[in-house]
Amino acid sequence: MKEIVMADHAGFCFGVKRAVDAIRGALERGEPNVWTIGLPIHNPQEVERLQAMGLRVAQSETEVPAGARVFIRAHGESRAVLKALRDKGAKVEETTCPFVSRAQELASVLSEQGYHIVLLGDRDHPEIRGIMGHVNGSAVTLDVVADEAGAEALPRRGKVALISQTTQREERLAAVAGALVRRAGELHVCNTICKATVERQEAVRALVGHVDGVVLIGGRASANTGKLRDIAEASGLDVLWVEDAGELEESRGWFDNRGRIGIAAGASTPEWLIKDISSKIASM
Ligand code: SF4
């Protein structure tokens, strides 16, 4: 038997829960033609459940039929995608997380005010693509950097606004801001990292010294789960990252000589999955 130490904040954040509840609600009411563009959350097990209830997932807005009811993911979409959906007669359900909407709005307003926008985050992540799609102006008014080194490589400019992907680490935002201070005549820093992200990161750090290892539960494509892994490892914790209970069996050896197991989970991990995996670990 293992002792379980649950991180203080783990699993669905406010924004993901809000979007998933809206989608599930529509499906439970038997509404037809319920769509998302891309997977609604980075958790394959929860997505399978929603698809079994009737959710249709399009790869892009071009696949969505007229008359579809399209739930916008918590990550948000660009203005161009929203317009294309409305133009083809789809009903858009705006379930973008309000924290992401704030980052989009800042990008829009500050680019209109003549700021060169620097986004801190992963260029290929849907949230960053959505924020990029709210910048008003030509593409030359925008850069995406992944870290301090990326910021160091940027040319010097006049007015610069730094906006972060909501799931970034605060230390990294501070380091990038420090690099940009030397490259801008005026620097406007927007801390758009959301509270749910900070809480989950602090909860992982708080496990140090209390556990013999941490099982991190979350989808492999989940950016915020990846950041939790980085933080846990940087804090000296041994981490086992699993997506579902089936992976525990393959990693049985990891549990040898570990009595107290910490449990952490990304913001897109549903509670039922955390309970399922935790109870299996407890009985190992
Ligand atoms: S991690 Fe934060 S910004 Fe992202 S969906 Fe959750 S609450 Fe919203």
Short mmCIF file of C-alpha atoms and ligand atoms in Angstrom, two decimals:
data_model
loop_
_atom_site.label_atom_id
_atom_site.label_comp_id
_atom_site.label_asym_id
_atom_site.label_seq_id
_atom_site.Cartn_x
_atom_site.Cartn_y
_atom_site.Cartn_z
CA MET A 1 0.00 0.00 0.00
CA LYS A 2 1.27 3.47 -0.89
CA GLU A 3 0.58 6.70 0.95
CA ILE A 4 -0.82 9.36 -1.38
CA VAL A 5 -0.01 13.06 -0.99
CA MET A 6 -2.24 15.08 -3.29
CA ALA A 7 -0.96 18.45 -4.58
CA ASP A 8 -3.10 21.31 -3.24
CA HIS A 9 -4.16 22.34 -6.75
CA ALA A 10 -4.46 19.67 -9.42
CA GLY A 11 -6.63 18.95 -12.43
CA PHE A 12 -9.22 20.99 -14.34
CA CYS A 13 -8.72 24.73 -14.07
CA PHE A 14 -11.56 27.21 -14.23
CA GLY A 15 -11.22 27.86 -17.98
CA VAL A 16 -11.05 24.22 -19.06
CA LYS A 17 -13.93 23.22 -16.76
CA ARG A 18 -16.07 26.05 -18.11
CA ALA A 19 -15.49 25.00 -21.73
CA VAL A 20 -15.89 21.26 -21.11
CA ASP A 21 -19.06 21.78 -19.03
CA ALA A 22 -20.58 23.85 -21.84
CA ILE A 23 -19.79 21.17 -24.44
CA ARG A 24 -21.01 18.33 -22.22
CA GLY A 25 -24.18 20.27 -21.36
CA ALA A 26 -25.07 20.66 -25.04
CA LEU A 27 -24.39 16.97 -25.70
CA GLU A 28 -26.43 15.86 -22.67
CA ARG A 29 -29.36 17.93 -23.91
CA GLY A 30 -29.13 15.92 -27.12
CA GLU A 31 -28.25 18.91 -29.26
CA PRO A 32 -27.06 17.80 -32.69
CA ASN A 33 -24.16 19.12 -34.72
CA VAL A 34 -21.89 20.02 -31.78
CA TRP A 35 -18.36 20.73 -32.98
CA THR A 36 -14.96 21.96 -31.83
CA ILE A 37 -12.02 22.95 -34.01
CA GLY A 38 -9.15 20.82 -32.81
CA LEU A 39 -9.34 18.74 -29.65
CA PRO A 40 -11.34 20.60 -26.99
CA ILE A 41 -8.69 19.86 -24.34
CA HIS A 42 -5.29 18.18 -24.25
CA ASN A 43 -6.58 15.07 -22.57
CA PRO A 44 -7.33 12.11 -24.85
CA GLN A 45 -9.38 10.20 -22.25
CA GLU A 46 -11.81 13.08 -21.68
CA VAL A 47 -11.99 13.80 -25.42
CA GLU A 48 -12.95 10.16 -26.08
CA ARG A 49 -15.82 10.50 -23.60
CA LEU A 50 -17.12 13.63 -25.30
CA GLN A 51 -16.80 12.08 -28.75
CA ALA A 52 -18.76 9.04 -27.54
CA MET A 53 -21.53 11.48 -26.59
CA GLY A 54 -21.55 12.91 -30.11
CA LEU A 55 -18.91 15.65 -30.23
CA ARG A 56 -17.46 16.17 -33.72
CA VAL A 57 -13.88 17.44 -33.96
CA ALA A 58 -12.82 19.34 -37.09
CA GLN A 59 -9.20 19.89 -38.03
CA SER A 60 -9.96 23.42 -39.23
CA GLU A 61 -12.90 25.77 -39.72
CA THR A 62 -13.18 24.69 -43.36
CA GLU A 63 -14.48 21.25 -42.27
CA VAL A 64 -17.31 22.67 -40.16
CA PRO A 65 -20.70 22.52 -41.92
CA ALA A 66 -23.14 25.44 -42.06
CA GLY A 67 -25.54 25.34 -39.12
CA ALA A 68 -23.01 23.65 -36.83
CA ARG A 69 -22.76 24.76 -33.23
CA VAL A 70 -19.05 25.38 -32.66
CA PHE A 71 -17.64 25.60 -29.13
CA ILE A 72 -14.44 27.63 -29.06
CA ARG A 73 -11.74 25.94 -27.01
CA ALA A 74 -10.44 27.50 -23.81
CA HIS A 75 -7.26 28.30 -25.82
CA GLY A 76 -9.28 30.62 -28.06
CA GLU A 77 -9.15 31.23 -31.82
CA SER A 78 -7.99 33.99 -34.11
CA ARG A 79 -10.43 36.65 -35.32
CA ALA A 80 -10.11 35.29 -38.85
CA VAL A 81 -11.30 31.82 -37.77
CA LEU A 82 -14.25 33.26 -35.82
CA LYS A 83 -15.25 35.37 -38.81
CA ALA A 84 -14.96 32.43 -41.22
CA LEU A 85 -17.24 30.36 -38.98
CA ARG A 86 -19.88 33.09 -38.74
CA ASP A 87 -19.66 33.79 -42.46
CA LYS A 88 -20.51 30.18 -43.25
CA GLY A 89 -23.53 30.21 -40.92
CA ALA A 90 -22.12 28.33 -37.95
CA LYS A 91 -23.28 29.30 -34.47
CA VAL A 92 -20.19 30.26 -32.44
CA GLU A 93 -20.26 29.46 -28.71
CA GLU A 94 -17.58 31.68 -27.19
CA THR A 95 -16.01 29.48 -24.50
CA THR A 96 -12.52 30.95 -24.68
CA CYS A 97 -11.08 31.18 -21.17
CA PRO A 98 -11.44 34.77 -19.93
CA PHE A 99 -7.73 34.83 -19.04
CA VAL A 100 -6.86 33.99 -22.64
CA SER A 101 -9.37 36.60 -23.87
CA ARG A 102 -7.52 39.18 -21.76
CA ALA A 103 -4.20 38.31 -23.45
CA GLN A 104 -5.93 38.56 -26.87
CA GLU A 105 -7.42 41.93 -25.96
CA LEU A 106 -4.06 43.28 -24.76
CA ALA A 107 -2.42 42.16 -28.01
CA SER A 108 -5.16 43.92 -29.96
CA VAL A 109 -5.14 47.19 -28.01
CA LEU A 110 -1.36 47.51 -27.61
CA SER A 111 -0.66 46.71 -31.28
CA GLU A 112 -3.17 49.41 -32.21
CA GLN A 113 -1.27 51.81 -29.95
CA GLY A 114 1.89 51.16 -32.00
CA TYR A 115 3.63 48.67 -29.71
CA HIS A 116 5.72 45.94 -31.29
CA ILE A 117 4.25 42.80 -29.71
CA VAL A 118 6.52 40.11 -28.28
CA LEU A 119 4.69 36.94 -27.26
CA LEU A 120 6.38 34.57 -24.82
CA GLY A 121 5.32 31.02 -25.57
CA ASP A 122 5.24 28.15 -28.02
CA ARG A 123 4.67 29.40 -31.58
CA ASP A 124 2.80 26.21 -32.53
CA HIS A 125 0.46 26.23 -29.54
CA PRO A 126 -3.19 27.09 -30.39
CA GLU A 127 -3.33 29.73 -27.65
CA ILE A 128 -0.37 31.62 -29.15
CA ARG A 129 -1.80 31.28 -32.68
CA GLY A 130 -5.10 32.67 -31.38
CA ILE A 131 -3.38 35.65 -29.69
CA MET A 132 -1.37 36.27 -32.88
CA GLY A 133 -4.69 36.43 -34.67
CA HIS A 134 -5.76 39.39 -32.52
CA VAL A 135 -2.79 41.60 -33.34
CA ASN A 136 -3.85 44.52 -35.49
CA GLY A 137 -1.25 45.41 -38.07
CA SER A 138 1.20 43.69 -40.35
CA ALA A 139 3.11 40.56 -39.35
CA VAL A 140 6.30 42.58 -38.84
CA THR A 141 4.83 44.00 -35.63
CA LEU A 142 5.04 40.64 -33.87
CA ASP A 143 7.66 38.20 -32.56
CA VAL A 144 7.21 34.96 -30.63
CA VAL A 145 10.02 33.94 -28.30
CA ALA A 146 10.34 30.76 -26.27
CA ASP A 147 12.85 32.00 -23.72
CA GLU A 148 15.41 34.62 -22.68
CA ALA A 149 17.82 33.59 -25.47
CA GLY A 150 15.07 34.24 -28.03
CA ALA A 151 14.53 37.71 -26.58
CA GLU A 152 18.29 38.41 -26.59
CA ALA A 153 18.31 37.76 -30.35
CA LEU A 154 15.67 40.40 -31.13
CA PRO A 155 16.69 43.78 -32.60
CA ARG A 156 16.32 46.96 -30.58
CA ARG A 157 12.98 48.74 -31.06
CA GLY A 158 11.05 51.74 -29.79
CA LYS A 159 7.81 50.68 -28.08
CA VAL A 160 7.63 47.00 -27.13
CA ALA A 161 4.83 45.11 -25.32
CA LEU A 162 5.55 41.69 -23.83
CA ILE A 163 2.57 39.33 -23.43
CA SER A 164 2.82 35.80 -22.08
CA GLN A 165 1.10 32.56 -22.93
CA THR A 166 -1.07 31.94 -19.85
CA THR A 167 0.77 28.73 -18.91
CA GLN A 168 4.33 30.08 -18.85
CA ARG A 169 6.54 30.14 -15.77
CA GLU A 170 6.82 33.49 -14.00
CA GLU A 171 10.61 33.15 -13.74
CA ARG A 172 10.84 32.86 -17.52
CA LEU A 173 8.60 35.88 -18.07
CA ALA A 174 10.80 37.89 -15.71
CA ALA A 175 13.97 36.74 -17.53
CA VAL A 176 12.53 37.64 -20.95
CA ALA A 177 11.39 41.03 -19.64
CA GLY A 178 14.93 41.61 -18.34
CA ALA A 179 16.38 40.87 -21.79
CA LEU A 180 13.86 43.15 -23.51
CA VAL A 181 14.53 46.09 -21.19
CA ARG A 182 17.88 46.42 -23.00
CA ARG A 183 16.19 46.24 -26.43
CA ALA A 184 13.33 48.68 -26.10
CA GLY A 185 12.98 52.41 -25.69
CA GLU A 186 9.75 51.73 -23.81
CA LEU A 187 8.74 48.31 -22.47
CA HIS A 188 5.20 47.39 -21.43
CA VAL A 189 5.13 44.02 -19.62
CA CYS A 190 1.78 42.23 -19.28
CA ASN A 191 1.78 39.39 -16.78
CA THR A 192 -0.91 37.28 -18.46
CA ILE A 193 0.11 34.08 -16.69
CA CYS A 194 -3.08 32.83 -15.07
CA LYS A 195 -3.59 32.13 -11.38
CA ALA A 196 -4.51 28.49 -12.01
CA THR A 197 -1.13 27.94 -13.65
CA VAL A 198 0.79 29.59 -10.81
CA GLU A 199 -1.21 27.64 -8.19
CA ARG A 200 -0.50 24.30 -9.86
CA GLN A 201 3.20 25.12 -10.17
CA GLU A 202 3.47 26.20 -6.52
CA ALA A 203 1.57 23.07 -5.43
CA VAL A 204 4.20 20.90 -7.15
CA ARG A 205 7.07 22.77 -5.49
CA ALA A 206 5.32 22.31 -2.11
CA LEU A 207 5.64 18.52 -2.49
CA VAL A 208 9.45 18.73 -2.20
CA GLY A 209 10.61 17.04 0.98
CA HIS A 210 7.25 15.35 1.60
CA VAL A 211 7.23 12.58 -1.02
CA ASP A 212 9.50 9.92 -2.51
CA GLY A 213 8.39 10.74 -6.05
CA VAL A 214 5.60 12.42 -7.98
CA VAL A 215 3.14 10.87 -10.40
CA LEU A 216 2.14 13.61 -12.81
CA ILE A 217 -1.18 12.97 -14.58
CA GLY A 218 -1.92 14.70 -17.86
CA GLY A 219 -2.01 14.52 -21.64
CA ARG A 220 1.36 14.41 -23.40
CA ALA A 221 0.30 17.40 -25.56
CA SER A 222 -0.61 19.49 -22.52
CA ALA A 223 1.76 22.50 -22.28
CA ASN A 224 0.93 23.23 -18.67
CA THR A 225 1.53 19.58 -17.67
CA GLY A 226 4.93 19.76 -19.37
CA LYS A 227 5.77 22.86 -17.34
CA LEU A 228 4.79 21.01 -14.14
CA ARG A 229 7.19 18.21 -15.08
CA ASP A 230 10.00 20.75 -15.65
CA ILE A 231 9.32 22.44 -12.31
CA ALA A 232 9.14 19.17 -10.41
CA GLU A 233 12.40 17.91 -11.92
CA ALA A 234 14.14 21.25 -11.38
CA SER A 235 13.05 21.01 -7.72
CA GLY A 236 14.76 17.63 -7.41
CA LEU A 237 11.62 15.49 -7.50
CA ASP A 238 11.56 12.16 -9.37
CA VAL A 239 8.64 12.32 -11.79
CA LEU A 240 6.57 9.63 -13.48
CA TRP A 241 4.30 11.22 -16.14
CA VAL A 242 1.25 9.12 -17.01
CA GLU A 243 -1.80 9.73 -19.19
CA ASP A 244 -3.94 6.89 -17.90
CA ALA A 245 -4.03 4.11 -15.32
CA GLY A 246 -2.82 1.54 -17.87
CA GLU A 247 0.63 3.14 -17.88
CA LEU A 248 1.10 2.39 -14.17
CA GLU A 249 1.53 -1.30 -14.87
CA GLU A 250 4.37 -0.66 -17.37
CA SER A 251 6.13 1.50 -14.77
CA ARG A 252 5.66 -0.79 -11.79
CA GLY A 253 9.43 -0.78 -11.07
CA TRP A 254 9.37 3.01 -10.52
CA PHE A 255 7.27 2.46 -7.39
CA ASP A 256 9.80 0.11 -5.75
CA ASN A 257 11.11 1.56 -2.48
CA ARG A 258 8.81 4.58 -2.71
CA GLY A 259 6.28 4.73 0.11
CA ARG A 260 4.88 8.26 -0.18
CA ILE A 261 3.72 9.21 -3.65
CA GLY A 262 2.82 12.77 -4.58
CA ILE A 263 0.07 13.27 -7.14
CA ALA A 264 0.01 16.32 -9.41
CA ALA A 265 -2.06 16.93 -12.51
CA GLY A 266 -2.24 19.46 -15.33
CA ALA A 267 -5.10 21.90 -15.82
CA SER A 268 -6.65 19.72 -18.52
CA THR A 269 -6.79 16.53 -16.43
CA PRO A 270 -10.34 15.55 -15.35
CA GLU A 271 -11.06 14.67 -11.75
CA TRP A 272 -12.34 11.17 -12.56
CA LEU A 273 -8.96 10.30 -14.08
CA ILE A 274 -7.05 11.65 -11.06
CA LYS A 275 -9.26 9.56 -8.73
CA ASP A 276 -8.90 6.46 -10.88
CA ILE A 277 -5.10 6.66 -11.01
CA SER A 278 -4.71 7.68 -7.35
CA SER A 279 -6.76 4.76 -6.07
CA LYS A 280 -4.76 2.32 -8.21
CA ILE A 281 -1.47 3.71 -6.86
CA ALA A 282 -2.75 3.55 -3.28
CA SER A 283 -3.43 -0.17 -3.66
CA MET A 284 -0.05 -1.01 -5.23
S1 SF4 B 1 -4.78 27.38 -17.55
FE1 SF4 B 1 -5.55 29.41 -16.95
S2 SF4 B 1 -5.74 30.51 -18.89
FE2 SF4 B 1 -5.59 28.35 -19.42
S3 SF4 B 1 -7.70 27.67 -19.55
FE3 SF4 B 1 -7.00 27.29 -17.45
S4 SF4 B 1 -7.66 29.08 -16.25
FE4 SF4 B 1 -7.71 29.63 -18.44
#
